[in-house]
Tab-separated table of C-alpha atoms and ligand atoms in Angstrom:
chain	number	residue	atom	x	y	z
A	1	UNK	CA	0.000	0.000	0.000
A	2	UNK	CA	1.283	3.415	-0.958
A	3	UNK	CA	0.472	6.777	0.443
A	4	UNK	CA	-3.172	7.463	1.445
A	5	UNK	CA	-5.347	9.225	-1.092
A	6	UNK	CA	-5.704	12.975	-0.601
A	7	UNK	CA	-9.158	14.246	0.258
A	8	UNK	CA	-10.737	17.637	0.665
A	9	UNK	CA	-12.945	18.388	3.641
A	10	UNK	CA	-15.127	21.441	3.922
A	11	UNK	CA	-17.283	23.099	6.520
A	12	UNK	CA	-19.568	26.026	5.775
A	13	UNK	CA	-19.533	28.674	8.493
A	14	UNK	CA	-22.613	30.758	7.841
A	15	UNK	CA	-22.012	33.098	10.725
A	16	UNK	CA	-18.533	34.052	9.521
A	17	UNK	CA	-19.669	33.944	5.883
A	18	UNK	CA	-16.782	31.664	5.016
A	19	UNK	CA	-15.853	28.126	4.099
A	20	UNK	CA	-13.152	26.174	5.886
A	21	UNK	CA	-11.365	23.807	3.547
A	22	UNK	CA	-8.924	21.158	4.711
A	23	UNK	CA	-6.740	19.101	2.427
A	24	UNK	CA	-5.835	15.899	4.212
A	25	UNK	CA	-5.325	12.209	3.682
A	26	UNK	CA	-8.021	9.581	3.612
A	27	UNK	CA	-6.882	8.236	6.959
A	28	UNK	CA	-8.722	8.697	10.219
A	29	UNK	CA	-5.580	8.653	12.336
A	30	UNK	CA	-4.300	11.975	10.880
A	31	UNK	CA	-7.493	14.047	11.257
A	32	UNK	CA	-7.034	14.847	14.919
A	33	UNK	CA	-3.637	16.440	14.321
A	34	UNK	CA	-4.074	18.357	11.094
A	35	UNK	CA	-1.586	21.221	10.936
A	36	UNK	CA	-2.677	24.855	10.694
A	37	UNK	CA	-1.420	25.330	7.142
A	38	UNK	CA	-3.662	22.561	5.835
A	39	UNK	CA	-6.684	24.791	6.512
A	40	UNK	CA	-7.821	27.480	4.112
A	41	UNK	CA	-10.565	29.837	5.160
A	42	UNK	CA	-12.172	31.348	2.103
A	43	UNK	CA	-14.886	33.989	2.370
A	44	UNK	CA	-18.209	33.433	0.612
A	45	UNK	CA	-17.421	36.275	-1.762
A	46	UNK	CA	-14.070	34.781	-2.701
A	47	UNK	CA	-15.565	31.311	-3.192
A	48	UNK	CA	-18.202	32.850	-5.405
A	49	UNK	CA	-15.683	34.924	-7.384
A	50	UNK	CA	-13.297	31.994	-7.782
A	51	UNK	CA	-16.051	29.674	-9.005
A	52	UNK	CA	-17.254	32.313	-11.449
A	53	UNK	CA	-13.723	32.957	-12.722
A	54	UNK	CA	-12.901	29.273	-12.982
A	55	UNK	CA	-16.079	28.586	-14.950
A	56	UNK	CA	-15.531	31.597	-17.207
A	57	UNK	CA	-12.018	30.422	-18.076
A	58	UNK	CA	-12.941	26.776	-18.103
A	59	UNK	CA	-12.391	26.363	-21.867
A	60	UNK	CA	-8.674	27.143	-21.493
A	61	UNK	CA	-8.359	24.845	-18.523
A	62	UNK	CA	-10.237	22.125	-20.350
A	63	UNK	CA	-8.009	22.407	-23.415
A	64	UNK	CA	-4.840	22.042	-21.375
A	65	UNK	CA	-6.294	19.114	-19.445
A	66	UNK	CA	-7.521	17.428	-22.615
A	67	UNK	CA	-4.021	17.710	-24.067
A	68	UNK	CA	-2.632	16.058	-20.979
A	69	UNK	CA	-5.209	13.274	-21.181
A	70	UNK	CA	-4.377	12.827	-24.877
A	71	UNK	CA	-0.701	12.387	-24.015
A	72	UNK	CA	-1.271	10.027	-21.134
A	73	UNK	CA	-0.396	6.901	-23.063
A	74	UNK	CA	1.921	8.615	-25.560
A	75	UNK	CA	5.646	9.302	-25.418
A	76	UNK	CA	7.012	10.042	-21.954
A	77	UNK	CA	8.752	13.268	-23.034
A	78	UNK	CA	5.557	14.701	-24.515
A	79	UNK	CA	3.544	13.798	-21.422
A	80	UNK	CA	6.117	15.425	-19.140
A	81	UNK	CA	6.229	18.590	-21.217
A	82	UNK	CA	2.454	19.026	-21.058
A	83	UNK	CA	2.466	18.130	-17.368
A	84	UNK	CA	4.942	20.958	-16.829
A	85	UNK	CA	2.578	23.445	-18.487
A	86	UNK	CA	-0.237	22.072	-16.367
A	87	UNK	CA	1.848	22.613	-13.207
A	88	UNK	CA	2.809	26.157	-14.260
A	89	UNK	CA	-0.820	26.988	-14.767
A	90	UNK	CA	-1.584	25.784	-11.258
A	91	UNK	CA	1.329	27.651	-9.674
A	92	UNK	CA	0.437	30.902	-11.428
A	93	UNK	CA	-3.109	30.814	-10.232
A	94	UNK	CA	-4.562	32.279	-7.068
A	95	UNK	CA	-7.885	30.676	-7.796
A	96	UNK	CA	-8.868	28.141	-5.174
A	97	UNK	CA	-10.607	25.887	-7.698
A	98	UNK	CA	-7.802	25.946	-10.280
A	99	UNK	CA	-5.474	24.831	-7.533
A	100	UNK	CA	-7.803	22.202	-6.144
A	101	UNK	CA	-8.725	20.605	-9.481
A	102	UNK	CA	-5.141	20.759	-10.718
A	103	UNK	CA	-3.780	19.030	-7.636
A	104	UNK	CA	-6.491	16.379	-7.751
A	105	UNK	CA	-6.103	15.711	-11.459
A	106	UNK	CA	-2.317	15.716	-11.240
A	107	UNK	CA	-2.433	12.870	-8.735
A	108	UNK	CA	-4.884	10.941	-10.910
A	109	UNK	CA	-2.812	11.543	-14.052
A	110	UNK	CA	0.581	10.662	-12.655
A	111	UNK	CA	-0.803	7.544	-11.036
A	112	UNK	CA	-2.464	6.501	-14.301
A	113	UNK	CA	0.747	7.271	-16.194
A	114	UNK	CA	2.692	4.955	-13.869
A	115	UNK	CA	0.106	2.208	-14.409
A	116	UNK	CA	0.220	2.754	-18.169
A	117	UNK	CA	4.027	2.552	-18.213
A	118	UNK	CA	3.795	-0.722	-16.325
A	119	UNK	CA	1.000	-2.139	-18.522
A	120	UNK	CA	2.867	-1.042	-21.676
A	121	UNK	CA	5.993	-2.856	-20.567
A	122	UNK	CA	3.944	-6.053	-20.270
A	123	UNK	CA	1.870	-5.335	-23.425
A	124	UNK	CA	-1.224	-5.504	-21.213
A	125	UNK	CA	-3.712	-3.683	-23.446
A	126	UNK	CA	-6.643	-4.266	-21.136
A	127	UNK	CA	-4.912	-2.595	-18.178
A	128	UNK	CA	-3.760	0.190	-20.491
A	129	UNK	CA	-7.306	0.840	-21.683
A	130	UNK	CA	-8.667	0.756	-18.154
A	131	UNK	CA	-6.242	3.451	-16.913
A	132	UNK	CA	-6.942	5.704	-19.880
A	133	UNK	CA	-10.675	5.339	-19.395
A	134	UNK	CA	-10.380	6.148	-15.715
A	135	UNK	CA	-8.661	9.546	-16.217
A	136	UNK	CA	-11.244	10.436	-18.846
A	137	UNK	CA	-14.029	9.533	-16.488
A	138	UNK	CA	-12.673	11.697	-13.661
A	139	UNK	CA	-12.273	14.727	-15.857
A	140	UNK	CA	-15.579	14.236	-17.658
A	141	UNK	CA	-17.340	14.407	-14.350
A	142	UNK	CA	-15.645	17.699	-13.483
A	143	UNK	CA	-16.557	18.987	-16.941
A	144	UNK	CA	-20.207	18.073	-16.449
A	145	UNK	CA	-20.344	19.710	-13.038
A	146	UNK	CA	-18.775	22.922	-14.370
A	147	UNK	CA	-21.085	23.156	-17.368
A	148	UNK	CA	-24.331	22.642	-15.492
A	149	UNK	CA	-25.651	26.034	-14.379
A	150	UNK	CA	-28.046	24.246	-12.080
A	151	UNK	CA	-25.104	23.509	-9.754
A	152	UNK	CA	-24.426	27.223	-9.409
A	153	UNK	CA	-27.924	28.512	-8.915
A	154	UNK	CA	-27.211	30.595	-5.839
A	155	UNK	CA	-30.767	31.708	-5.386
A	156	UNK	CA	-32.481	28.333	-5.901
A	157	UNK	CA	-34.742	29.651	-8.596
A	158	UNK	CA	-34.386	26.735	-10.987
A	159	UNK	CA	-36.644	23.704	-11.330
A	160	UNK	CA	-36.982	21.234	-8.531
A	161	UNK	CA	-34.826	18.135	-8.787
A	162	UNK	CA	-34.470	15.371	-6.257
A	163	UNK	CA	-31.846	12.686	-6.113
A	164	UNK	CA	-29.730	10.759	-3.721
A	165	UNK	CA	-26.206	11.910	-3.140
A	166	UNK	CA	-23.619	9.814	-1.478
A	167	UNK	CA	-21.230	11.738	0.668
A	168	UNK	CA	-19.411	11.338	3.923
A	169	UNK	CA	-19.185	13.308	7.077
A	170	UNK	CA	-16.272	13.233	9.451
A	171	UNK	CA	-16.154	14.691	12.893
A	172	UNK	CA	-13.182	16.222	14.664
A	173	UNK	CA	-14.081	16.461	18.330
A	174	UNK	CA	-12.154	17.145	21.526
A	175	UNK	CA	-10.109	20.014	23.000
A	176	UNK	CA	-13.102	22.355	22.757
A	177	UNK	CA	-13.713	21.448	19.163
A	178	UNK	CA	-16.691	19.781	17.584
A	179	UNK	CA	-16.313	20.288	13.858
A	180	UNK	CA	-18.295	18.324	11.357
A	181	UNK	CA	-16.729	18.283	7.936
A	182	UNK	CA	-18.062	16.925	4.701
A	183	UNK	CA	-15.674	14.903	2.599
A	184	UNK	CA	-15.902	16.426	-0.860
A	185	UNK	CA	-16.286	14.228	-3.905
A	186	UNK	CA	-13.583	14.684	-6.532
A	187	UNK	CA	-15.641	16.950	-8.767
A	188	UNK	CA	-16.865	19.003	-5.737
A	189	UNK	CA	-20.479	18.623	-6.750
A	190	UNK	CA	-21.700	18.196	-3.137
A	191	UNK	CA	-19.748	21.264	-2.161
A	192	UNK	CA	-21.447	23.378	-4.814
A	193	UNK	CA	-24.882	22.193	-3.674
A	194	UNK	CA	-24.121	22.944	-0.046
A	195	UNK	CA	-22.556	26.277	-0.842
A	196	UNK	CA	-25.328	27.537	-3.079
A	197	UNK	CA	-27.941	26.377	-0.613
A	198	UNK	CA	-26.191	28.210	2.237
A	199	UNK	CA	-26.270	31.353	0.100
A	200	UNK	CA	-29.959	30.846	-0.563
A	201	UNK	CA	-30.820	30.139	3.063
A	202	UNK	CA	-28.993	33.257	4.181
A	203	UNK	CA	-30.958	35.237	1.564
A	204	UNK	CA	-27.810	36.441	-0.142
A	205	UNK	CA	-27.859	37.569	-3.746
A	206	UNK	CA	-25.266	38.249	-6.383
A	207	UNK	CA	-24.751	42.004	-6.166
A	208	UNK	CA	-22.519	44.496	-7.945
A	209	UNK	CA	-20.457	46.707	-5.633
A	210	UNK	CA	-21.075	50.368	-6.428
A	211	UNK	CA	-17.514	51.241	-5.400
A	212	UNK	CA	-15.087	48.523	-6.573
A	213	UNK	CA	-17.486	47.073	-9.185
A	214	UNK	CA	-16.665	43.567	-8.065
A	215	UNK	CA	-19.511	41.120	-7.715
A	216	UNK	CA	-20.249	39.877	-4.220
A	217	UNK	CA	-22.916	38.083	-2.214
A	218	UNK	CA	-25.039	40.497	-0.271
A	219	UNK	CA	-28.606	41.016	0.853
A	220	UNK	CA	-31.126	42.060	-1.760
A	221	UNK	CA	-30.651	45.653	-2.957
A	222	UNK	CA	-27.362	46.031	-1.096
A	223	UNK	CA	-24.878	48.215	-2.967
A	224	UNK	CA	-21.565	47.751	-1.195
A	225	UNK	CA	-19.265	44.760	-0.632
A	226	UNK	CA	-17.653	43.922	2.720
A	227	UNK	CA	-14.180	45.251	1.901
A	228	UNK	CA	-12.858	47.909	4.276
A	229	UNK	CA	-12.216	50.475	1.523
A	230	UNK	CA	-15.694	50.165	0.049
A	231	UNK	CA	-17.348	50.191	3.476
A	232	UNK	CA	-15.686	53.477	4.421
A	233	UNK	CA	-16.746	55.070	1.112
A	234	UNK	CA	-20.262	53.802	1.725
A	235	UNK	CA	-20.367	55.210	5.276
A	236	UNK	CA	-19.198	58.581	3.960
A	237	UNK	CA	-21.918	58.615	1.305
A	238	UNK	CA	-24.546	57.642	3.855
A	239	UNK	CA	-23.509	60.498	6.110
A	240	UNK	CA	-23.709	62.995	3.268
A	241	UNK	CA	-27.038	61.618	2.203
A	242	UNK	CA	-28.369	61.945	5.746
A	243	UNK	CA	-27.160	65.532	5.899
A	244	UNK	CA	-28.834	66.306	2.574
A	245	UNK	CA	-32.192	64.828	3.508
A	246	UNK	CA	-32.041	66.481	6.913
A	247	UNK	CA	-31.481	69.877	5.299
A	248	UNK	CA	-34.616	69.358	3.181
A	249	UNK	CA	-36.804	67.918	5.935
A	250	UNK	CA	-39.400	70.562	6.981
A	251	UNK	CA	-39.337	69.133	10.504
A	252	UNK	CA	-35.604	69.728	10.797
A	253	UNK	CA	-35.134	73.188	9.251
A	254	UNK	CA	-36.001	75.216	12.352
A	255	UNK	CA	-33.943	73.050	14.684
A	256	UNK	CA	-30.931	73.200	12.366
A	257	UNK	CA	-31.213	77.005	12.094
A	258	UNK	CA	-31.389	77.329	15.856
A	259	UNK	CA	-28.317	75.137	16.337
A	260	UNK	CA	-26.363	77.235	13.837
A	261	UNK	CA	-27.544	80.422	15.518
A	262	UNK	CA	-26.504	79.175	18.960
A	263	UNK	CA	-23.018	78.273	17.807
A	264	UNK	CA	-22.576	81.647	16.072
A	265	UNK	CA	-23.544	83.497	19.256
A	266	UNK	CA	-21.320	81.272	21.370
A	267	UNK	CA	-18.339	82.232	19.205
A	268	UNK	CA	-19.206	85.932	19.390
A	269	UNK	CA	-19.557	85.792	23.170
A	270	UNK	CA	-16.348	83.813	23.512
A	271	UNK	CA	-14.487	86.593	21.673
A	272	UNK	CA	-16.027	89.325	23.822
A	273	UNK	CA	-15.258	87.639	27.142
A	274	UNK	CA	-11.744	86.751	25.933
A	275	UNK	CA	-12.439	83.041	26.214
A	276	UNK	CA	-13.195	83.142	29.897
A	277	UNK	CA	-14.871	79.753	30.174
A	278	UNK	CA	-16.855	80.699	33.269
A	279	UNK	CA	-18.957	83.045	31.101
A	280	UNK	CA	-18.943	80.801	28.020
A	281	UNK	CA	-20.284	77.915	30.069
A	282	UNK	CA	-22.918	80.078	31.676
A	283	UNK	CA	-24.122	81.032	28.205
A	284	UNK	CA	-24.052	77.445	27.003
A	285	UNK	CA	-26.013	76.288	30.056
A	286	UNK	CA	-29.216	77.573	28.487
A	287	UNK	CA	-28.616	75.994	25.056
A	288	UNK	CA	-30.641	72.925	25.851
A	289	UNK	CA	-33.493	75.010	27.187
A	290	UNK	CA	-33.703	76.997	23.938
A	291	UNK	CA	-33.405	73.856	21.850
A	292	UNK	CA	-36.031	72.060	23.885
A	293	UNK	CA	-38.618	74.769	23.236
A	294	UNK	CA	-38.094	74.459	19.495
A	295	UNK	CA	-38.083	70.680	19.749
A	296	UNK	CA	-41.387	70.653	21.664
A	297	UNK	CA	-42.998	72.865	19.057
A	298	UNK	CA	-41.778	70.631	16.204
A	299	UNK	CA	-43.005	67.550	18.048
A	300	UNK	CA	-46.402	69.175	18.377
A	301	UNK	CA	-46.415	69.857	14.601
A	302	UNK	CA	-45.512	66.247	13.926
A	303	UNK	CA	-48.219	64.945	16.243
A	304	UNK	CA	-50.855	67.189	14.660
A	305	UNK	CA	-49.568	66.652	11.109
A	306	UNK	CA	-48.722	70.304	10.667
A	307	UNK	CA	-45.930	71.210	8.266
A	308	UNK	CA	-43.804	73.757	10.180
A	309	UNK	CA	-44.161	77.239	8.621
A	310	UNK	CA	-44.822	80.891	9.564
A	311	UNK	CA	-45.836	80.167	13.124
A	312	UNK	CA	-42.617	78.266	13.775
A	313	UNK	CA	-40.570	80.980	12.004
A	314	UNK	CA	-42.008	83.398	14.554
A	315	UNK	CA	-41.048	81.146	17.464
A	316	UNK	CA	-37.535	80.884	16.048
A	317	UNK	CA	-37.294	84.700	15.877
A	318	UNK	CA	-38.580	84.984	19.428
A	319	UNK	CA	-35.982	82.513	20.713
A	320	UNK	CA	-33.262	84.271	18.706
A	321	UNK	CA	-34.170	87.566	20.326
A	322	UNK	CA	-33.953	85.971	23.783
A	323	UNK	CA	-30.546	84.556	22.921
A	324	UNK	CA	-29.331	88.030	21.955
A	325	UNK	CA	-30.612	89.441	25.237
A	326	UNK	CA	-29.027	86.666	27.246
A	327	UNK	CA	-25.713	87.081	25.415
A	328	UNK	CA	-25.480	90.783	26.154
A	329	UNK	CA	-26.512	90.179	29.765
A	330	UNK	CA	-23.540	87.839	30.244
A	331	UNK	CA	-21.198	90.176	28.378
A	332	UNK	CA	-22.263	92.974	30.735
A	333	UNK	CA	-21.567	90.780	33.752
A	334	UNK	CA	-18.080	90.152	32.374
A	335	UNK	CA	-17.464	93.889	31.834
A	336	UNK	CA	-18.563	94.681	35.414
A	337	UNK	CA	-16.147	92.025	36.702
A	338	UNK	CA	-13.354	93.489	34.564
A	339	UNK	CA	-14.068	96.974	36.009
A	340	UNK	CA	-13.819	95.654	39.567
A	341	UNK	CA	-10.440	94.096	38.832
A	342	UNK	CA	-8.930	97.495	37.958
B	1	LIG	ZN1	-16.496	46.826	-3.079
B	2	LIG	ZN1	-20.236	47.768	-11.545
């Protein structure tokens, strides 16, 4: 017996919007001590983007793979040359699926090639045919999975289909862990079902980010992806939008004007009293009282479905006049105190 077959485990973490993938061996005794670097945590958006990219470029990948399959029982030098191109393609890719399928197929191909070399040496045509058929079968399945849009229907809007899938679960439990992983089939078809159903269950949709123009999985009508850069642009826009609607809201106009007026008079008073905070604070102490009167009036308008207008303009003028009086009263107090000092 040689080395154990490599398998891919996955676990969908809906809360973290990510998938945990583990490449390991088909051997129970190693699962409890899988090293950190065997795990890849890929966000939903990245899984989605990688699948989309892999499917969009699938023709190129298919061509290269077909060439490799064609050379599997040909001359050794030709096979190795194509295998090298296949490896380069894998190494140059950051796509999770390119890497996964390439690694899986590479193992299948090199193993088949070894069998074919052996069968050829013994002129065993039946064994030769069997190995060639096997590699074709593995890749044909991947091809079918990739070409069937039904597997990638993230919003479960296609026709109902029911069938039995065979798949395995493994559990890694102990030391505060209780992780149930699914053992992926070679073509990843169970993974795509689970992934797209998780997306559907979480009511996520394929959206177009207004800022980076990348596609991502977000709630219906959402406009911004989760990236930090886009989120900060979005927050800025929201703030501006809020400010704009507030400025136009008839229930806000009077309050906003009063706030502006109060801050203008605070600055004027501050200059007069030469920033003596005792007087500034005394002036500010009545701010909330003035604001509250305006607020109460606006609340009354809201409750009685009155659009604030002339009557509220008059109240604003009245409060403004009181503010002016109060300001000069405090300024006078300051001047008296200054006189006493001399
Ligand atoms: Zn974005
Ligand atoms: Zn766009």
